[in-house]
Every structure is written in C-alpha cells, then in structure tokens.
Amino acid sequence: LPHEKPPELSVYEVYRKIQTQKKTKSTLDIDIPEKLRKEAAEFIAEPLTNIFNSCLREGNYPKLWKMEWVTPVPKGRPGQALKQLKDVRKIASTSDYSKIFEHFLLNLILEDISDKLSRQQYGGKKGVGTEHLLVKMIDRIKQALDDPGKNAIILCSYDWSAAFDRLDPTKVTLKCIKLGIRSSIVKVLIDFLRERKMQVKFNQHKST
C-alpha cells in the first residue's frame, strides 16, 4: 500500500505506558517480571520505542509477539467430561510488550475512525460498557410497552462463537481501508493477522 509518513511514538509516551500498564497474573518466558519492568522502565523505554517506530515504518509486527500461549479451562462443572472443543474456554496470554504496542495502535486507529463510530456502539470504547446497553434496552422496552398500540415485545440477541479465530483477514483489511484508517497502520494490522501461532499449556505440558 502506498502510504504517508507513519506516526512516531516518543520515548516518554512509551515510558508512561510501561509505568501504568496493568499488572499481569503470569509472566511469559519472553517477558520480564512486572515489578522489574516498572523499576527498569527508563532503561527499557528507549529500545522499545525504537522497535515500535521501526514496526510502524516498515509495516510489520514482531513474530514473537504474534504467539499466543493458551490455557484451556473447562466451561462446565469441575470433573465434568470434556466431549467437544466447545466445552473448553481458552485463556490466552500474549507478550506484555505486544500489549503496550497494541495500546498505541488502538489509539491511532481511534483517532482515524472516532467520527465514524456509531453512538449505538458500546464495546471497545472508554467510559461505556454493557451496562449502558442494558439501560438503553430496558428504556426502549418500557417506552414500547407504554404505547397503547403495542402489547408485546420481541427481543433477539446473538453472539459470535470464537469471533477472533473466525475473522477473515482480507475482509478485515478492506473494512479498515474503507473506514479511513491511515494506510501505514493498515500494513501493520495485516502483518498482525498473518501467520499467528498458538501453543497450548496443560498440566505442565506444552503442545508443539
């Protein structure tokens, strides 16, 4: 994709994000412990900023950060036999450095599409959540029931099963271009979705 000069992150921005990043419950082999990461933030920030800016310039995403370490957790009662893959919920862990980079990418994307987001969109936005959707839904139901011409409400809801795993990367890319996300960021997103890998951890064993 032809594109404009990509955005550049500053060392201070990255330093602040390292300092304020939420505590993770487990440290991956490719990360350093959370306490040490915060104490060494001023030393980590500069090389990490160089990596981020290099990725933005070249339109790629580090291979090591595209790896997911997954712990399968049964959805049913403890001890219940697992008959199908849908009986298991996957708890995925990715690198802390990847999460920091994702934070900056998200902010850049929101800069480009914030004016195109529907007011009905309650997911993935700061300050709103499912509780706002429920309040609006109940309000709409009560308004409809107050109308003397209506005496019934029909409500339908649906959820995508394993939505991220079923994404068509080509359709996602075309959607990003259509929404007006700057093409330098689209190139990074394409690489983010390409050749992702997963390793399952279960009872101290790891899959290949």
XYZ file of C-alpha atoms in Angstrom:
208
model
C 0.000 0.000 0.000
C 1.293 3.494 -0.787
C 1.158 5.485 2.405
C 2.006 8.708 4.115
C 4.808 9.091 6.645
C 3.860 6.848 9.592
C 3.297 8.294 13.073
C 6.185 8.249 15.547
C 5.976 7.425 19.225
C 8.082 9.262 21.775
C 10.213 7.615 24.450
C 8.228 9.449 27.141
C 4.897 8.046 25.847
C 6.278 4.512 25.980
C 7.841 5.095 29.413
C 4.490 6.308 30.802
C 2.686 3.279 29.354
C 5.210 0.854 30.890
C 4.707 2.540 34.258
C 0.901 2.461 34.114
C 0.419 -0.950 32.488
C -1.906 -3.232 34.429
C -0.347 -5.998 36.475
C -0.341 -9.378 34.719
C -1.060 -12.572 36.646
C 1.636 -14.611 34.937
C 4.969 -13.710 33.362
C 5.700 -15.298 29.991
C 9.124 -16.653 29.076
C 9.729 -13.748 26.678
C 8.795 -11.053 29.225
C 10.433 -9.779 32.392
C 8.576 -9.769 35.750
C 6.115 -6.918 36.205
C 7.890 -5.386 39.225
C 11.271 -5.384 37.482
C 9.702 -3.985 34.287
C 8.390 -0.939 36.170
C 11.644 -0.395 38.064
C 13.648 -0.583 34.819
C 11.121 1.394 32.739
C 13.542 4.256 31.985
C 16.070 1.756 30.528
C 13.508 -0.306 28.586
C 11.571 2.636 27.132
C 14.120 3.764 24.527
C 14.856 0.387 22.841
C 11.134 -0.482 22.975
C 10.272 2.858 21.325
C 12.803 2.092 18.575
C 11.132 -1.297 17.962
C 7.642 0.247 17.844
C 8.691 3.023 15.442
C 10.558 0.531 13.259
C 7.368 -1.596 13.031
C 5.324 1.487 12.082
C 7.861 2.481 9.402
C 8.212 -0.994 7.890
C 4.596 -2.087 8.314
C 5.304 -5.247 10.253
C 4.565 -6.861 13.614
C 7.249 -8.829 15.531
C 6.841 -12.613 15.026
C 7.487 -13.393 18.679
C 4.628 -11.104 19.708
C 2.180 -12.947 17.425
C 2.471 -16.066 19.586
C -0.376 -16.987 21.954
C 0.115 -19.225 24.989
C -3.238 -20.802 25.756
C -4.543 -22.464 28.918
C -7.742 -24.473 28.320
C -10.349 -24.042 31.069
C -13.479 -26.255 31.199
C -16.747 -24.321 30.880
C -18.807 -26.851 32.841
C -18.623 -28.187 36.391
C -15.267 -29.412 37.793
C -14.697 -33.056 36.888
C -17.210 -32.984 34.036
C -16.015 -34.914 30.958
C -14.902 -32.773 28.025
C -16.536 -34.185 24.891
C -16.051 -31.374 22.397
C -13.785 -28.406 21.815
C -16.713 -26.077 22.578
C -16.702 -27.417 26.169
C -13.419 -25.554 26.745
C -12.728 -21.846 27.100
C -9.258 -20.719 26.062
C -7.432 -18.254 28.293
C -4.818 -16.705 26.009
C -1.679 -14.877 27.109
C 0.433 -12.672 24.853
C 3.601 -10.697 25.493
C 3.396 -7.607 27.700
C 5.386 -5.725 25.031
C 2.767 -6.672 22.442
C 0.032 -5.324 24.737
C 1.886 -1.998 25.017
C 2.211 -1.747 21.219
C -1.464 -2.731 20.778
C -2.422 0.148 23.115
C -0.695 2.700 20.855
C -2.123 1.120 17.688
C -5.638 1.267 19.149
C -5.261 4.968 19.981
C -4.030 5.714 16.430
C -6.933 3.761 14.914
C -9.490 5.543 17.126
C -8.048 8.897 16.009
C -8.901 7.918 12.425
C -12.358 6.402 12.952
C -13.824 8.059 16.064
C -16.149 10.243 13.978
C -17.418 7.161 12.116
C -18.282 5.068 15.188
C -21.993 4.647 15.817
C -23.419 6.028 19.052
C -25.029 2.601 19.415
C -21.551 1.035 19.708
C -20.917 0.143 23.356
C -17.927 -2.197 23.049
C -14.275 -1.172 22.874
C -14.908 2.450 23.876
C -13.698 4.189 27.008
C -16.386 5.119 29.534
C -19.128 2.878 28.132
C -19.921 -0.812 28.505
C -22.579 -3.495 28.523
C -24.418 -1.830 31.428
C -25.170 1.180 29.177
C -26.567 -1.155 26.534
C -28.806 -2.836 29.142
C -30.101 0.525 30.410
C -30.924 1.626 26.858
C -32.580 -1.722 26.064
C -34.801 -1.601 29.182
C -35.702 2.017 28.411
C -36.723 1.077 24.838
C -38.811 -1.843 26.129
C -40.621 0.358 28.664
C -41.261 3.040 26.055
C -42.751 0.433 23.726
C -44.933 -1.045 26.498
C -46.231 2.429 27.382
C -47.547 2.716 23.814
C -51.241 1.654 23.927
C -50.951 0.265 20.399
C -48.312 -2.325 21.428
C -48.901 -5.219 23.798
C -45.841 -7.424 23.148
C -42.070 -7.069 22.834
C -39.940 -9.415 20.728
C -36.237 -9.340 21.542
C -33.444 -11.179 19.735
C -29.740 -11.307 20.594
C -26.815 -13.300 19.224
C -23.136 -13.861 19.900
C -20.329 -14.977 17.607
C -18.598 -18.156 18.773
C -14.776 -17.754 18.811
C -15.175 -14.499 16.858
C -11.483 -13.518 16.590
C -10.439 -17.007 15.436
C -13.016 -16.873 12.603
C -12.016 -13.460 11.251
C -11.374 -13.291 7.515
C -8.168 -11.163 7.390
C -8.942 -9.939 3.852
C -12.380 -8.628 4.842
C -10.928 -7.007 7.970
C -8.262 -5.265 5.850
C -10.805 -3.974 3.318
C -13.022 -2.735 6.167
C -10.066 -0.845 7.705
C -9.306 0.836 4.366
C -12.988 1.723 3.864
C -13.209 3.264 7.350
C -10.268 5.532 6.521
C -7.596 4.109 8.821
C -4.257 5.504 7.612
C -2.602 3.006 5.290
C 0.662 2.903 7.280
C -1.340 1.438 10.192
C -3.294 -0.931 7.895
C 0.030 -2.506 6.831
C 0.861 -3.237 10.492
C -2.629 -4.716 11.055
C -2.222 -7.005 8.016
C 1.005 -8.367 9.478
C -0.586 -8.632 12.949
C -3.190 -11.056 11.492
C -0.709 -13.014 9.379
C 0.841 -16.357 10.475
C -0.260 -16.202 14.102
C 0.778 -19.169 16.248
C -0.613 -20.769 19.376
C 0.827 -23.132 21.981
C -1.392 -24.921 24.484
C -0.256 -25.380 28.101
C -1.974 -28.075 30.154
C -0.816 -29.816 33.358
C 2.787 -28.619 32.926
C 2.871 -29.891 29.336
C 3.150 -27.757 26.194
C 1.970 -28.549 22.685
C 4.298 -28.214 19.697
